[in-house]
Short mmCIF file of C-alpha atoms in Angstrom, two decimals:
data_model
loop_
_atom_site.label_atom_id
_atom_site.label_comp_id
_atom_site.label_asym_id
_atom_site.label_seq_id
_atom_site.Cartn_x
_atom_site.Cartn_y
_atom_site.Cartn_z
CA UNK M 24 -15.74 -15.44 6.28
CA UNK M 25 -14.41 -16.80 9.63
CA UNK M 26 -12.81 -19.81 10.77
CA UNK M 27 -13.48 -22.08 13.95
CA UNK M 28 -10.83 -22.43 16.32
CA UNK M 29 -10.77 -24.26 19.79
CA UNK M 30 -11.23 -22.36 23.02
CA UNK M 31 -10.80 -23.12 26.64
CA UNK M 32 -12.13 -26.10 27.73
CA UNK M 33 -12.30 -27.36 23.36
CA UNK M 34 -15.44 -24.78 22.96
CA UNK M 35 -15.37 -24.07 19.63
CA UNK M 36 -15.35 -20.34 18.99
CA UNK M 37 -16.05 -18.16 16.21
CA UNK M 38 -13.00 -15.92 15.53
CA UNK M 39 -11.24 -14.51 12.50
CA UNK M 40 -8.33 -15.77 10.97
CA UNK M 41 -5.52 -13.52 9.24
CA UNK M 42 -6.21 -14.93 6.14
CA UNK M 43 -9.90 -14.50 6.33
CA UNK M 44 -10.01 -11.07 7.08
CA UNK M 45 -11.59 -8.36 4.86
CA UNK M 46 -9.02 -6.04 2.97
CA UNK M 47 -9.29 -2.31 1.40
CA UNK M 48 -6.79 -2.70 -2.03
CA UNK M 49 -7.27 0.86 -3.16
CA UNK M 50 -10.44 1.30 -4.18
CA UNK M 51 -11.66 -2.30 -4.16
CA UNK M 52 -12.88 -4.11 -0.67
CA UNK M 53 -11.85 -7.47 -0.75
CA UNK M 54 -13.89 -9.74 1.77
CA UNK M 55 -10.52 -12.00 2.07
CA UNK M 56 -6.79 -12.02 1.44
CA UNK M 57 -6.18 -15.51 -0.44
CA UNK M 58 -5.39 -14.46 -3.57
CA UNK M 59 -5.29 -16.75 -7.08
CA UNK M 60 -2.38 -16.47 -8.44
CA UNK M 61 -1.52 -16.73 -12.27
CA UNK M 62 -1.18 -19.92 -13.22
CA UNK M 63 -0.18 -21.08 -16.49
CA UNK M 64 -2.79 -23.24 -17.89
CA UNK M 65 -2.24 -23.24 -22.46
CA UNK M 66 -5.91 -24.10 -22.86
CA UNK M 67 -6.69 -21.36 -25.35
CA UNK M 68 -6.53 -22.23 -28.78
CA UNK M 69 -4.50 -20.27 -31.66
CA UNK M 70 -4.00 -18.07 -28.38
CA UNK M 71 -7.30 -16.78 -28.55
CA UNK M 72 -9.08 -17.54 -24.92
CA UNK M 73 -11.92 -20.22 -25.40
CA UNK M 74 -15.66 -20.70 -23.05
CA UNK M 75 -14.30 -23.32 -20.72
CA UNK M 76 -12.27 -20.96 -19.30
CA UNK M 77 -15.25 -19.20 -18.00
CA UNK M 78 -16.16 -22.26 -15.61
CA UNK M 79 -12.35 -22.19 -14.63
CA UNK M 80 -11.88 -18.96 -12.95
CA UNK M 81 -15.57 -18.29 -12.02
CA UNK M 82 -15.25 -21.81 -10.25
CA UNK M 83 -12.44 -20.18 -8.17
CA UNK M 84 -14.33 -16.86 -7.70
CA UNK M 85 -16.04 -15.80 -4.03
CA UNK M 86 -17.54 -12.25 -3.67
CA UNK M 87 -14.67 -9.98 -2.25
CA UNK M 88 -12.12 -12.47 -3.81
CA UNK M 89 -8.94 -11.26 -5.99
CA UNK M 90 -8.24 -13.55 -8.69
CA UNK M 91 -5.15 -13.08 -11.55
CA UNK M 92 -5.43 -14.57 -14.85
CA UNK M 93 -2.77 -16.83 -16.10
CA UNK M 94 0.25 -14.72 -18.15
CA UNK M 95 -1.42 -13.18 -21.19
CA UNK M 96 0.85 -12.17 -24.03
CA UNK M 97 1.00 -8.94 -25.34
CA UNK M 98 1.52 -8.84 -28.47
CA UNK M 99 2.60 -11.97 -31.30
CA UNK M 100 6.31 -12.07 -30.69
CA UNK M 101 5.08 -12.85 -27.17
CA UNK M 102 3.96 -16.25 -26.89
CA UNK M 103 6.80 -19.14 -26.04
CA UNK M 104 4.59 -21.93 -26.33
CA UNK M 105 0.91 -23.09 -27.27
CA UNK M 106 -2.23 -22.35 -26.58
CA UNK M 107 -1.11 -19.45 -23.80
CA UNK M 108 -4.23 -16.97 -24.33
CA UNK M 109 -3.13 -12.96 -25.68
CA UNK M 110 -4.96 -9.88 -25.82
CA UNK M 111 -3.46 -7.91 -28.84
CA UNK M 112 -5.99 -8.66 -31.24
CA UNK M 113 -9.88 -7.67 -31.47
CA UNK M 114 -11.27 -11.45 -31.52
CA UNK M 115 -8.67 -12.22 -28.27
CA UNK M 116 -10.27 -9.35 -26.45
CA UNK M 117 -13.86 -10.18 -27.35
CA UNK M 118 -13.11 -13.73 -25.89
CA UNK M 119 -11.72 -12.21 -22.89
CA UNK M 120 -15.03 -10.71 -22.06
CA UNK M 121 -17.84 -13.16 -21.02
CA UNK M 122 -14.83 -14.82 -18.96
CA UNK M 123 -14.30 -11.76 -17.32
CA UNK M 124 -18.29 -11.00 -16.76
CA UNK M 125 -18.68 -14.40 -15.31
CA UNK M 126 -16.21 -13.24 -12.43
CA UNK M 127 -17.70 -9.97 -11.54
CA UNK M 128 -21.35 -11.74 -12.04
CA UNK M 129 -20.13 -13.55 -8.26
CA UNK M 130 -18.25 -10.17 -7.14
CA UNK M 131 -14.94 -11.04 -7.66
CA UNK M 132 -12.07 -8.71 -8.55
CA UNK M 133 -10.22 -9.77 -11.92
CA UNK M 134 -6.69 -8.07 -12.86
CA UNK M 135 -5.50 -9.82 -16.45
CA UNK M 136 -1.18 -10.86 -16.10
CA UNK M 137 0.44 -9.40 -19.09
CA UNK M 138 4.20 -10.50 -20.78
CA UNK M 139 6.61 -11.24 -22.82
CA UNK M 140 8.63 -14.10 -22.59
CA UNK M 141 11.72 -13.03 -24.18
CA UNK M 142 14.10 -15.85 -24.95
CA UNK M 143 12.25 -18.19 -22.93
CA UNK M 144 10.45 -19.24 -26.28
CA UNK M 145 10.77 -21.32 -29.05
CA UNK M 146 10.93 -20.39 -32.94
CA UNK M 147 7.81 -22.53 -33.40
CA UNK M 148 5.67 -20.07 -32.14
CA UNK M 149 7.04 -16.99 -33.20
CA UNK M 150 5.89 -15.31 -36.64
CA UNK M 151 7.83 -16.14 -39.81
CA UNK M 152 10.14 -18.87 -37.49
CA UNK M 153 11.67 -15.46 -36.02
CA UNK M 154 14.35 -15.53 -33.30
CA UNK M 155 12.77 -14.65 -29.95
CA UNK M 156 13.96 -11.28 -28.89
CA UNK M 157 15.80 -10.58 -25.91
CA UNK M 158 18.44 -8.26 -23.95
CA UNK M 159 21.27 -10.69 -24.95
CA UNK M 160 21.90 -12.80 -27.89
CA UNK M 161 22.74 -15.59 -25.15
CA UNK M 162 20.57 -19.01 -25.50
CA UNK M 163 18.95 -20.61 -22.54
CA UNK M 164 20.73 -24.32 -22.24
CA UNK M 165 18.24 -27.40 -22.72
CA UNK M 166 16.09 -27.52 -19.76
CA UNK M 167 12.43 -28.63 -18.99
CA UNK M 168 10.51 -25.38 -18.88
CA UNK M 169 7.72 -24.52 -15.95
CA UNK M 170 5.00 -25.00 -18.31
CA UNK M 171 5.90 -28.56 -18.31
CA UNK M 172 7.28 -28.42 -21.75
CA UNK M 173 10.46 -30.43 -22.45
CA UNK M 174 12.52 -28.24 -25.21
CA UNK M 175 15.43 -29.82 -25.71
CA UNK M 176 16.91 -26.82 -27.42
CA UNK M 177 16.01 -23.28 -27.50
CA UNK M 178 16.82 -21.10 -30.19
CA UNK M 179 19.25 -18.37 -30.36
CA UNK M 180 17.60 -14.91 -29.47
CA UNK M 181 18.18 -11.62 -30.95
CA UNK M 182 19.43 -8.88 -28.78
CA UNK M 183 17.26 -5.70 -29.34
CA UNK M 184 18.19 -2.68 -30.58
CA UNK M 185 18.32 0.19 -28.58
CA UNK M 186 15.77 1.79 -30.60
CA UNK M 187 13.59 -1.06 -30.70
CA UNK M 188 12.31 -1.22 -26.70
CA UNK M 189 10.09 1.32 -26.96
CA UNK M 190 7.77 -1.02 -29.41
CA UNK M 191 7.60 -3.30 -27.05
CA UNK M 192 6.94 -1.21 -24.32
CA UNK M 193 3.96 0.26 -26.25
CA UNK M 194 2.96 -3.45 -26.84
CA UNK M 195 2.55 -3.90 -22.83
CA UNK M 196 0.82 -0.12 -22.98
CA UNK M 197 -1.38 -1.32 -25.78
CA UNK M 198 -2.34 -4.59 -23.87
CA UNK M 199 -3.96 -3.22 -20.77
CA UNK M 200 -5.52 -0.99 -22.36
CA UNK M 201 -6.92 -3.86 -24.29
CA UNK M 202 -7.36 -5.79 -20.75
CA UNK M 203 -9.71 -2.54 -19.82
CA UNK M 204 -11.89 -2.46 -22.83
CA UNK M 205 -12.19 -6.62 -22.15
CA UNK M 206 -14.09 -5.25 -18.83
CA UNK M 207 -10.80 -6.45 -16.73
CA UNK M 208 -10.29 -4.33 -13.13
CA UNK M 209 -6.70 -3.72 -13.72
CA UNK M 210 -3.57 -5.69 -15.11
CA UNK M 211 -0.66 -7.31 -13.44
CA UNK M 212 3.02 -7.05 -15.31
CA UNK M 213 4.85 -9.94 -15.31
CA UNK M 214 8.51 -8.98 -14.00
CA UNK M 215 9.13 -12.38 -12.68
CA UNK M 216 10.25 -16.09 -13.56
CA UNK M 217 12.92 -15.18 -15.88
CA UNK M 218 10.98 -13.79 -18.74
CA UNK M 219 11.39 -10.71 -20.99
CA UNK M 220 11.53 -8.09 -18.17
CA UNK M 221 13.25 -10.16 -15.97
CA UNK M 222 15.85 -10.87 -18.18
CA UNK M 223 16.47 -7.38 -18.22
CA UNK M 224 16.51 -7.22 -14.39
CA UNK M 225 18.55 -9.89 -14.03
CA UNK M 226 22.68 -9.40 -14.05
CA UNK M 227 23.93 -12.75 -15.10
CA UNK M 228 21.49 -12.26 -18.55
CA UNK M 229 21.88 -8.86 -19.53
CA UNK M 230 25.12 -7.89 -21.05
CA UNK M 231 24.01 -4.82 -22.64
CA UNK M 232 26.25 -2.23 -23.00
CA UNK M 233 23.54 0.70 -23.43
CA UNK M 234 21.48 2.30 -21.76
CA UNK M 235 19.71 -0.66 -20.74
CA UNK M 236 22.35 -2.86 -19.45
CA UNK M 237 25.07 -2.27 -16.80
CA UNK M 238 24.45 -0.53 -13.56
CA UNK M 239 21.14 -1.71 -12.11
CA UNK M 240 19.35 1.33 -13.10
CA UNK M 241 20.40 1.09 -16.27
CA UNK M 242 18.96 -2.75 -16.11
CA UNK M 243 15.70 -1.88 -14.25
CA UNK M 244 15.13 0.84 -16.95
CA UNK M 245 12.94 -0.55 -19.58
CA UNK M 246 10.65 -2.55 -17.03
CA UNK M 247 10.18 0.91 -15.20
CA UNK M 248 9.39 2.20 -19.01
CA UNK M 249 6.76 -0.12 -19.05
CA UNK M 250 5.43 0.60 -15.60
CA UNK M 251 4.49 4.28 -16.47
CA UNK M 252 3.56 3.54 -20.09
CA UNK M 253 1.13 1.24 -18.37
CA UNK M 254 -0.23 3.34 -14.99
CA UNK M 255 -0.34 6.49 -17.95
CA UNK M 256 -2.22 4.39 -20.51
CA UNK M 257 -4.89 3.25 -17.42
CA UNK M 258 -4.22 4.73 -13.99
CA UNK M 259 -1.94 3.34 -11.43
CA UNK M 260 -5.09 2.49 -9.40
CA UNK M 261 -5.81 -0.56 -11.57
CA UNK M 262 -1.60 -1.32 -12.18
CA UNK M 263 0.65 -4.26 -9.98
CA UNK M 264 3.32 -5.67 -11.11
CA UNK M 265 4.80 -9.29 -10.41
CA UNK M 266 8.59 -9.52 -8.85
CA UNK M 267 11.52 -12.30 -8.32
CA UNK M 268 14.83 -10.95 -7.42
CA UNK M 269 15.88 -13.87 -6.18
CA UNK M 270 14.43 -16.51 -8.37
CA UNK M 271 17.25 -18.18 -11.09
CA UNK M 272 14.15 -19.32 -13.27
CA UNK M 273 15.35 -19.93 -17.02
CA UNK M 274 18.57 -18.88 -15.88
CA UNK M 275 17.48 -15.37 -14.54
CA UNK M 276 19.71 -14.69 -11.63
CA UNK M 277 21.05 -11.59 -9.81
CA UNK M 278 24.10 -11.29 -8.12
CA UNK M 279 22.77 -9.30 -5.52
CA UNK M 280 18.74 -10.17 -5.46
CA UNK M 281 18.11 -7.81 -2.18
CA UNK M 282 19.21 -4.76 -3.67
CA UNK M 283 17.74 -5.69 -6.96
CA UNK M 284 14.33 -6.14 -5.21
CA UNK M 285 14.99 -3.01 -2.78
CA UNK M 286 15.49 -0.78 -5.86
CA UNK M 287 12.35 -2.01 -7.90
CA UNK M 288 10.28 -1.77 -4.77
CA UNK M 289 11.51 2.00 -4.20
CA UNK M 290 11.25 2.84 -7.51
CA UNK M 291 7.92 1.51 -8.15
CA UNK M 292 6.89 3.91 -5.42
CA UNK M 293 7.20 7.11 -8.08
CA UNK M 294 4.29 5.69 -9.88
CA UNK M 295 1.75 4.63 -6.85
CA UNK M 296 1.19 1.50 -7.92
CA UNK M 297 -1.88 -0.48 -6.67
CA UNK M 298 0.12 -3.45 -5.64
CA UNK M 299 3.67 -5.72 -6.06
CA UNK M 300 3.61 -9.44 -5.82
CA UNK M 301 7.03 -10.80 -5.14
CA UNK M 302 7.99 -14.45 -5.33
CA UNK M 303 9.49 -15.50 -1.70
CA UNK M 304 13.21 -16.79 -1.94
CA UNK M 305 12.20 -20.12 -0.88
CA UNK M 306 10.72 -20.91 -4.10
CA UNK M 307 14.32 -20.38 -6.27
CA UNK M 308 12.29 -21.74 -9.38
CA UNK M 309 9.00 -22.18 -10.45
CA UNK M 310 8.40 -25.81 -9.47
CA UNK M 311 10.98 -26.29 -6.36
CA UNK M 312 10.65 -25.10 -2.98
CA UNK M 313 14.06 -25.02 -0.55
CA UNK M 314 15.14 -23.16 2.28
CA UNK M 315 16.06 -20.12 2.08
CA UNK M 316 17.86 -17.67 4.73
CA UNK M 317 16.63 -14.27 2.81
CA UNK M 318 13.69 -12.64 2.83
CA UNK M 319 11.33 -10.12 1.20
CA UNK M 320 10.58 -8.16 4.29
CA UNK M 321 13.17 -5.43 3.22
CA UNK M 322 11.03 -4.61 -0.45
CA UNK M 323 7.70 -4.65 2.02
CA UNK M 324 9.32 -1.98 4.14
CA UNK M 325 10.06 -0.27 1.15
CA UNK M 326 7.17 -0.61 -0.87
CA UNK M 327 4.55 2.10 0.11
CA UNK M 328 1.27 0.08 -1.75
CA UNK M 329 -0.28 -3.12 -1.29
CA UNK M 330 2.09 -6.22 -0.72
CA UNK M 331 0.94 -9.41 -1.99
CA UNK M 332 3.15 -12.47 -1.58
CA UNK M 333 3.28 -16.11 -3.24
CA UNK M 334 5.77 -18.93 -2.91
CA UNK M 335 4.60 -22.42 -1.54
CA UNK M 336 2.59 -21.09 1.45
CA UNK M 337 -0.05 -23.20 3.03
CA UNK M 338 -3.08 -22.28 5.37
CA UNK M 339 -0.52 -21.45 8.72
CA UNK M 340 2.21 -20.20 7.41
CA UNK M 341 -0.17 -17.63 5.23
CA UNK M 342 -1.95 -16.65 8.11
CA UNK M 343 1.43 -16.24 10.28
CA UNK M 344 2.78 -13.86 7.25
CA UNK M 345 -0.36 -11.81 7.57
CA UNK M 346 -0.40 -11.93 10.93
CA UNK M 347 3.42 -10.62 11.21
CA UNK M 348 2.81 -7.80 8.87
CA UNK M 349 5.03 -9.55 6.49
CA UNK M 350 2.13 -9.36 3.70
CA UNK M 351 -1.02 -7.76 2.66
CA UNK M 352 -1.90 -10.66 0.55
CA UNK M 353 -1.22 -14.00 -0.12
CA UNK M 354 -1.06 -15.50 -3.63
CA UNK M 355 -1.49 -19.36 -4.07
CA UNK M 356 -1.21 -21.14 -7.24
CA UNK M 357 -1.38 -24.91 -7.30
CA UNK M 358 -3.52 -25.72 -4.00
CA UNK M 359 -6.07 -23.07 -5.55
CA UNK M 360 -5.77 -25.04 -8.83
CA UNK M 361 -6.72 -28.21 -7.13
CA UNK M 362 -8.81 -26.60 -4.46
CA UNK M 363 -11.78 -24.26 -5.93
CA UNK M 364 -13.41 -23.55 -3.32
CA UNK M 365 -9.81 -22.82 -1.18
CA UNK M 366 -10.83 -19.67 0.91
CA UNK M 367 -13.84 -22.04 2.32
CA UNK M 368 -11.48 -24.81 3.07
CA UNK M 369 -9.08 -22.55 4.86
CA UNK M 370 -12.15 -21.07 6.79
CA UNK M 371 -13.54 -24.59 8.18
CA UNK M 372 -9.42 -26.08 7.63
CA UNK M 373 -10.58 -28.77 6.01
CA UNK M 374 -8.18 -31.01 4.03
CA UNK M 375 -7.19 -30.22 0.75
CA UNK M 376 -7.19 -32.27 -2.99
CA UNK M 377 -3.86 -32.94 -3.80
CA UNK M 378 -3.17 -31.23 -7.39
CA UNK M 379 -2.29 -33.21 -10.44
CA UNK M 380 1.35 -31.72 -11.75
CA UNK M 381 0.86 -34.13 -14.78
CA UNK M 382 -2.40 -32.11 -15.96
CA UNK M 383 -1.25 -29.07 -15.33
CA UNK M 384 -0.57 -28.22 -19.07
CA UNK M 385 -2.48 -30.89 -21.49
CA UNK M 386 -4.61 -28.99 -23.52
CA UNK M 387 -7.82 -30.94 -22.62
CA UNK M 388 -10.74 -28.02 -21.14
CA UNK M 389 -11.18 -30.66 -18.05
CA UNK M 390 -9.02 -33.22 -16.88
CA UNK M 391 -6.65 -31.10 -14.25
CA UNK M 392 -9.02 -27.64 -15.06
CA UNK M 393 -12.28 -28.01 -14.18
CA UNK M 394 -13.27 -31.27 -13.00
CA UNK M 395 -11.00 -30.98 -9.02
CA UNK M 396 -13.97 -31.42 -6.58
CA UNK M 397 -15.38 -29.19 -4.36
CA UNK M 398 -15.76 -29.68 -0.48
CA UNK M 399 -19.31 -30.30 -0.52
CA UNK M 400 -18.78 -33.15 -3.47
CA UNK M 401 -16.00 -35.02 -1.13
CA UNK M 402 -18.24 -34.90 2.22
#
């Protein structure tokens, strides 16, 4: 896939662009390096994934193309709000699979995002009206979530018990194994955005006083657990994992981000995992973008696999970051929402549909899902 670009004299020439270029990401070749990146969409019913999601992500599928499925809870203290699909059950993984052959059916490569969102949940969803688990028995204050969710109030969590973690590591073990048997190419764990592992990660939440809490390595522990319960349960081949030092999502912040991300990116290196997608600094939450003087090019020096990056990038800037060796690939969630077709557009950089933040959650299987236009509909 190339792009057109102006020559001398305004000849147009055919010529590669960074973005367009094809990529080897262990032992699948990827024809381009624009990435979809998990996007939170609560269109599955009772959790369970339902058939419009098929359209969705094959819609956004090109032969060559990586695409990530929106988080996927492991297990069913995992789920913080409704209709967010899971794959810990026999009829969630059956519904998984004709979404997952209608992606390889137009050659695309499909990894399935698993979690836990810790305390970032509400008792509603949890079974019995349990408290969400957590490292700390501190609440999140009232705040309007990312999934577009206003909960006014979030219930207290329950710290876990030392000799509770390794449950729900098992849980994440479980999952992608489940994600493999759905006919999935690998899984993604979700470290980032201030939910279960990141709250573990993250300083200014944990205030454990075992093993898991303390010095970092203490606090980077039980994500690491689930990293090699994972890469044993499947092969590290088919394992990445998502990152945000520096985000303060749902409260999740780090004192000192850089050598929180520097130590996750070396240690990940023990377990040669396919890939780590950090969340750039610029993007301090989910739905903000600001400027930001840090940068993740320490962790990509550090990192010995495949370095994928997302964060508010558009067509230049993702091409520059490829271009500077500051990324492998590049993630993007909302113009790829609004934009199926988005590695064409950035080919021929053609304008883009502006997405639709206020459909970004309702349940309906259209409106904001499946119904944004593709190029050849707006010419």
């Amino acid at each position: 896939m190339e792009g057109k670009v102006q020559g001398k004299n305004d000849v147009s020439a055919e010529t590669p662009i960074p973005l367009l270029t094809p990529y080897k990401l262990g032992k699948f070749q990827l024809s381009h390096r624009v990435v979809l990146a998990p996007l939170a969409r609560q269109r599955s019913w009772n959790h369970v994934p339902q058939p419009h999601a098929i359209l969705y992500y094959s819609q956004r599928t090109t032969k060559g193309g990586l695409l990530i499925t929106e988080a996927t809870g492991v297990s069913d203290t995992a789920q913080g709000c409704p209709n967010e699909p899971s794959i810990w059950t026999k009829e969630q993984v059956e519904a998984w699979k004709p979404i997952v052959d209608a992606v390889h059916a137009k050659g695309g490569i499909f990894f399935c995002q698993i979690w836990h969102e810790g305390r970032v949940a509400n008792t509603d969803f949890w079974p019995n009206g349990l408290a969400p688990i957590s490292c700390t028995d501190k609440p999140l204050t009232p705040q309007i979530q990312s999934t577009g969710i206003n909960l006014t109030q979030f219930p207290t969590p329950r710290r876990l018990k030392t000799d509770e973690i390794p449950q729900v590591v098992n849980d994440f073990r479980f999952a992608a194994k489940n994600a493999i048997e759905a006919g999935f190419d690998g899984v993604e764990i979700h470290g980032a955005y201030g939910f279960l592992l990141d709250q573990f990660m993250k300083d200014e939440v944990n205030d454990r006083t075992d093993k898991y809490g303390g010095s970092l390595e203490n606090r980077c522990r039980f994500p690491l657990e689930v990293v090699e319960a994972v890469v044993n349960e499947i092969g590290a081949d088919k394992v990445g994992i998502r990152l945000s030092p520096y985000s303060s999502s749902a409260e999740a912040r780090d004192s000192n981000p850089k050598a929180l991300g520097l130590y996750m990116a070396e240690s990940l290196n023990k377990y040669r995992l396919l890939y780590c997608h950090m969340c750039e600094p610029k993007r301090e939450t989910v739905g903000e973008k600001c400027d930001c003087p840090h940068s993740l090019l320490p962790m990509r020096k550090a990192f010995n696999g495949t370095f994928i990056v997302a964060g508010g990038y558009g067509r230049e800037d993702g091409n520059r970051a490829v271009a500077e060796d500051r990324a492998d690939l590049m993630a993007y969630g909302r113009w790829f929402l609004a934009n199926p077709d988005l590695p064409k557009r950035f080919a021929l950089n053609a304008p883009l549909n502006k997405y639709n933040e206020e459909t970004f959650y309702t349940p309906d299987p259209v409106l904001g899902y499946t119904d944004y236009p593709f190029l050849e509909d707006t010419e």
